[in-house]
Coordinates of C-alpha atoms in Angstrom, one line a residue:
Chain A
X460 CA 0.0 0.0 0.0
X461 CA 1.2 3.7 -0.7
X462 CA 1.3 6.2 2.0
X463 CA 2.9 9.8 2.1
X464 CA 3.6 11.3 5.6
X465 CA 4.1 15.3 6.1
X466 CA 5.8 15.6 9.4
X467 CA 5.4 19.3 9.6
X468 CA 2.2 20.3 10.4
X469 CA 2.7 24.0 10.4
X470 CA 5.6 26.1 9.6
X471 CA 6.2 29.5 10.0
X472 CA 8.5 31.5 7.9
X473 CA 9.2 35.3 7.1
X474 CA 8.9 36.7 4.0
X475 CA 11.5 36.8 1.9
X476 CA 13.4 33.8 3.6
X477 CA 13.9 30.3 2.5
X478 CA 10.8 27.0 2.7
X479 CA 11.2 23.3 2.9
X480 CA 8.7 21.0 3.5
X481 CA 9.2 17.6 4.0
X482 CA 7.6 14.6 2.2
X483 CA 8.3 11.2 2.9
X484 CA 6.9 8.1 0.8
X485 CA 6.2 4.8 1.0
X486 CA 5.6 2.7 -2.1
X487 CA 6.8 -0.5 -3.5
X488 CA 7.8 0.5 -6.9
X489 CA 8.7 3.8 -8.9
X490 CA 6.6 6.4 -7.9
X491 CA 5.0 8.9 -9.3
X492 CA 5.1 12.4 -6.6
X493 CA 3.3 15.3 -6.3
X494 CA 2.7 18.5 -4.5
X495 CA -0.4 20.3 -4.6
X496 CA -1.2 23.7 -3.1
X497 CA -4.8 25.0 -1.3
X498 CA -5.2 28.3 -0.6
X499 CA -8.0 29.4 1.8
X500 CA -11.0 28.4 0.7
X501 CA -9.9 27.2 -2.6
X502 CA -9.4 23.8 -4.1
X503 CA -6.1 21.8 -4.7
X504 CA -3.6 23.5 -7.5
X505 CA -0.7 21.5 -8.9
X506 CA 2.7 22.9 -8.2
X507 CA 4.8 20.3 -9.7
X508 CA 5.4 16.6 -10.7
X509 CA 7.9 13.7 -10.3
X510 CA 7.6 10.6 -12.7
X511 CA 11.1 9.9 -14.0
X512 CA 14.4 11.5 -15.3
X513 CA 16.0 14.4 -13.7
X514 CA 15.7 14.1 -9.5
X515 CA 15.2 17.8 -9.1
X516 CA 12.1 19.3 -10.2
X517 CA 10.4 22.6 -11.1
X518 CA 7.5 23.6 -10.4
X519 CA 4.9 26.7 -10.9
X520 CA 5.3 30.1 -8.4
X521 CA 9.5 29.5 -8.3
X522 CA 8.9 26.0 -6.4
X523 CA 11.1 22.9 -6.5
X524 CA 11.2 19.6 -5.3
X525 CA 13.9 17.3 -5.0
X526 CA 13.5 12.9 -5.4
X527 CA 16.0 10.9 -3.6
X528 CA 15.1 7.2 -3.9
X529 CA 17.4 6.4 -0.8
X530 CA 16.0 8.7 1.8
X531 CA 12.1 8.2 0.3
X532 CA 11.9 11.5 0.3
X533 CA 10.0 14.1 -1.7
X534 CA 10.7 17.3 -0.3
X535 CA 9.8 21.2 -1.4
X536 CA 11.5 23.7 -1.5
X537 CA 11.5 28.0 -2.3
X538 CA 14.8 30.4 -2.1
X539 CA 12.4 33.2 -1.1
X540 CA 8.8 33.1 0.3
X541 CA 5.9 35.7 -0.7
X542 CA 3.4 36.7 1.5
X543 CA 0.7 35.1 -1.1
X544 CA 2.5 31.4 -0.2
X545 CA 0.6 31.1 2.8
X546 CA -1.3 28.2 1.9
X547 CA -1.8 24.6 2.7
X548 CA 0.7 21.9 1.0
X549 CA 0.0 18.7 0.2
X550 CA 2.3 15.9 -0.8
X551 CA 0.8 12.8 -2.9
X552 CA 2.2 9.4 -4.2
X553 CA 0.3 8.2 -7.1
X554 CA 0.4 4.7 -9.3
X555 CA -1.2 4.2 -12.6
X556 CA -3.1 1.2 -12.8
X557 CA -5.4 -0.8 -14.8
X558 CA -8.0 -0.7 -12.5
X559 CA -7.6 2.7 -12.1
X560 CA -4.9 5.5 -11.1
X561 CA -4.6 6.1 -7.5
X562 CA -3.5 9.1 -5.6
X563 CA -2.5 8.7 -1.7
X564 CA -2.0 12.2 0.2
X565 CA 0.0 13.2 3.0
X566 CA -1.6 15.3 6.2
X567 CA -0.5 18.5 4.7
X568 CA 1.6 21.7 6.0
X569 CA 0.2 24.9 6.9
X570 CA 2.8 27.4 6.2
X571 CA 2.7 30.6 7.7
X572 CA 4.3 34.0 6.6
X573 CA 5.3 36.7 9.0
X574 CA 5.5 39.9 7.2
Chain B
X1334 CA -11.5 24.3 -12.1
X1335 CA -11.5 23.2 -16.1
X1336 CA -13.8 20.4 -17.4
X1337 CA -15.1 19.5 -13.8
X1338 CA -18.1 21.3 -11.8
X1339 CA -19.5 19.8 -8.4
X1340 CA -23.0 20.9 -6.8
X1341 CA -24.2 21.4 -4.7
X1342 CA -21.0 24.1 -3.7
X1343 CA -22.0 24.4 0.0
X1344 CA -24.9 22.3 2.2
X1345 CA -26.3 22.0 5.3
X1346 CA -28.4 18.9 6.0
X1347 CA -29.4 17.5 9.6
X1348 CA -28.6 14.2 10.6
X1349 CA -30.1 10.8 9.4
X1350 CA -31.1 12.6 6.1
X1351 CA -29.8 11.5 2.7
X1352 CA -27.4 13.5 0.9
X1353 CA -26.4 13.1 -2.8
X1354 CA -23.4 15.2 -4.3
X1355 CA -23.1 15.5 -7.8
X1356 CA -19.9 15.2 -10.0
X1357 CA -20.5 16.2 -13.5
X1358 CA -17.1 16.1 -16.2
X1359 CA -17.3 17.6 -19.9
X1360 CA -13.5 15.7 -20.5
X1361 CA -14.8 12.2 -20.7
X1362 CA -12.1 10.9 -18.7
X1363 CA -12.3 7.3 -17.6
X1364 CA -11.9 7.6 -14.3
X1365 CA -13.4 9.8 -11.8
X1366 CA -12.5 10.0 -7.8
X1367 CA -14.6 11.0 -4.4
X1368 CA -12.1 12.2 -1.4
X1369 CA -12.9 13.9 1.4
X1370 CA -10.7 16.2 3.0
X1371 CA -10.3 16.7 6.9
X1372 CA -7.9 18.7 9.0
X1373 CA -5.0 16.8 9.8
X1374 CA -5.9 14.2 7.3
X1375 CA -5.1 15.6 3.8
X1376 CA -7.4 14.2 1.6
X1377 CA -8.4 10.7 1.6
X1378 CA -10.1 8.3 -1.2
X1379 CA -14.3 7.9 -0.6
X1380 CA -14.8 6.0 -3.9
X1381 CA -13.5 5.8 -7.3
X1382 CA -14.7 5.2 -10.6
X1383 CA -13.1 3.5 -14.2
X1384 CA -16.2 3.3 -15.9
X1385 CA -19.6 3.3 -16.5
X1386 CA -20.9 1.4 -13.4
X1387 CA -17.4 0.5 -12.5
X1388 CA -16.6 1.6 -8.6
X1389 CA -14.6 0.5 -6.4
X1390 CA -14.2 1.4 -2.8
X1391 CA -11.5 3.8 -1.2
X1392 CA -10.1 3.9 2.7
X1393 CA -12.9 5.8 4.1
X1394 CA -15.8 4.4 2.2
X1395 CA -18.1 3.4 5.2
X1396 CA -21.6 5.2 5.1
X1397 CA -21.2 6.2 1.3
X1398 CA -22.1 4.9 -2.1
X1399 CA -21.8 5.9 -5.5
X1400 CA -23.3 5.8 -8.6
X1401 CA -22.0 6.2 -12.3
X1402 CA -24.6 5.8 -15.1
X1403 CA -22.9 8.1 -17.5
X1404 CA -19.0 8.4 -18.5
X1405 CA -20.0 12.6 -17.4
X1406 CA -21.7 12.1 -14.0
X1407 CA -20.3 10.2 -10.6
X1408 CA -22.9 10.7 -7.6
X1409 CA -21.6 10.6 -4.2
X1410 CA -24.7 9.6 -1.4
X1411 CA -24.7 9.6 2.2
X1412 CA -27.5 7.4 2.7
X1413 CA -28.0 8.7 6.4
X1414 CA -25.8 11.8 7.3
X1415 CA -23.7 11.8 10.2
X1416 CA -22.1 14.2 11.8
X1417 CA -18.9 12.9 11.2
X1418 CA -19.5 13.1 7.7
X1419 CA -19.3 16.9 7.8
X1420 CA -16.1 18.0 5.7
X1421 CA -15.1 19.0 2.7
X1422 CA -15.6 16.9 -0.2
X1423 CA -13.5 16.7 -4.0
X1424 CA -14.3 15.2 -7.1
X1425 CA -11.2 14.6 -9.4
X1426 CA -10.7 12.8 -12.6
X1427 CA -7.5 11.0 -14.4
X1428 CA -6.6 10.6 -17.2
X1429 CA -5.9 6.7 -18.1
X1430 CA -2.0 6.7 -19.0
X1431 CA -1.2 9.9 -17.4
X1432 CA -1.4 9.8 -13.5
X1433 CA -2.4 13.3 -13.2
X1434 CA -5.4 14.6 -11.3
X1435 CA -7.5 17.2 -11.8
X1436 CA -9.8 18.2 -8.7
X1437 CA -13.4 20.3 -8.5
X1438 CA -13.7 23.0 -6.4
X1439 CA -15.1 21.3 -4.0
X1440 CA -18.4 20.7 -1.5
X1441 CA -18.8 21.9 1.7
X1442 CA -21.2 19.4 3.7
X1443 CA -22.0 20.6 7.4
X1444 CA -24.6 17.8 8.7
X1445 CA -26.1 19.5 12.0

């Protein structure tokens, strides 16, 4: 069975400095990663993808995401926070399947920005 | 968001009533996906669809059931609300070889 776990529940940051959000995975082949973002009130937006080929990822809004098979972790990242990141972030593992794709998602981060 | 619309947006119901939500696609995707999401708990997988009534259950799928009699429309009933069923609930659908999701904007159920 797949599972993603967040361990950061919330994290606070000022603007301007540097996010990392941690993702860890659990999944018995290659997997296929994800973050999503929710802002207040809104639904989930795609921020970036990981299915093969190059480890380190880009994203939308000046997000990355690094893959590294060894630690089963997925985690993102952004040199300089905006005020509009505040948001909830959401890590997923998904599979394709015959029987129909699946998508597992971690607890999710709050992050905060101090101004 | 594009290609999927869910209704009602927000309801309140009181408990023991049924409750259908409706899922309605104009992408004629395959597959099509109920979650529910929850504080604490991301979201997690209600029921699923891969085809015309083809469903399969998710993790939380007690007190739910679905319905797909068209590729365009998945229906999500509680057949007697609870109160623990109040949260947030996502349609999404896949494409088949792609693994990428596409979600609604969402329902917000409040069963009082």
């Amino acid at each position: 069975a797949q599972s993603v776990t967040q361990p950061d529940i919330h994290i606070t940051v000022s603007e301007g400095a540097s996010l990392e959000l941690r993702c860890n995975y659990s999944y018995g082949a290659t997997p296929y990663l994800f973050w999503y973002v929710q802002s207040p009130g809104q639904g989930l937006q795609l921020l970036l993808k990981y299915f093969s080929g190059d480890t380190l990822v880009q994203g939308i809004k000046g997000f990355e995401a690094e893959f590294k098979r060894s630690q089963s972790s997925f985690n993102l990242r952004k040199p300089s926070v905006h005020w509009s990141d505040a948001a909830e972030y959401f890590c997923a593992v998904g599979s394709i399947k015959a029987a129909g794709n699946k998508l597992t998602f971690g607890g999710g981060t709050r992050v905060l920005v101090k101004p | 968001d594009a290609g999927i619309t869910q209704s009602p947006r927000h309801k309140v119901t009181e408990t023991g009533t049924p409750v259908t939500l409706r899922c309605h696609q104009t992408e004629n995707h395959r597959y099509m996906y109920w979650y529910r999401q929850d504080p604490g708990h991301g979201l997690r997988l209600i029921h699923y669809s891969y085809g015309v009534k083809d469903t399969d259950k998710g993790e939380v799928s007690d007190g739910y059931s679905v319905s797909r009699s068209k590729t365009e429309d998945f229906l999500l009933t509680l057949e007697s609300a609870t109160s623990s069923q109040t949260s947030v609930y996502f349609c999404a659908i896949s494409v088949d070889r792609d693994g990428l999701f596409t979600f609604g904007s969402g329902t917000r159920l409040t069963v009082v």
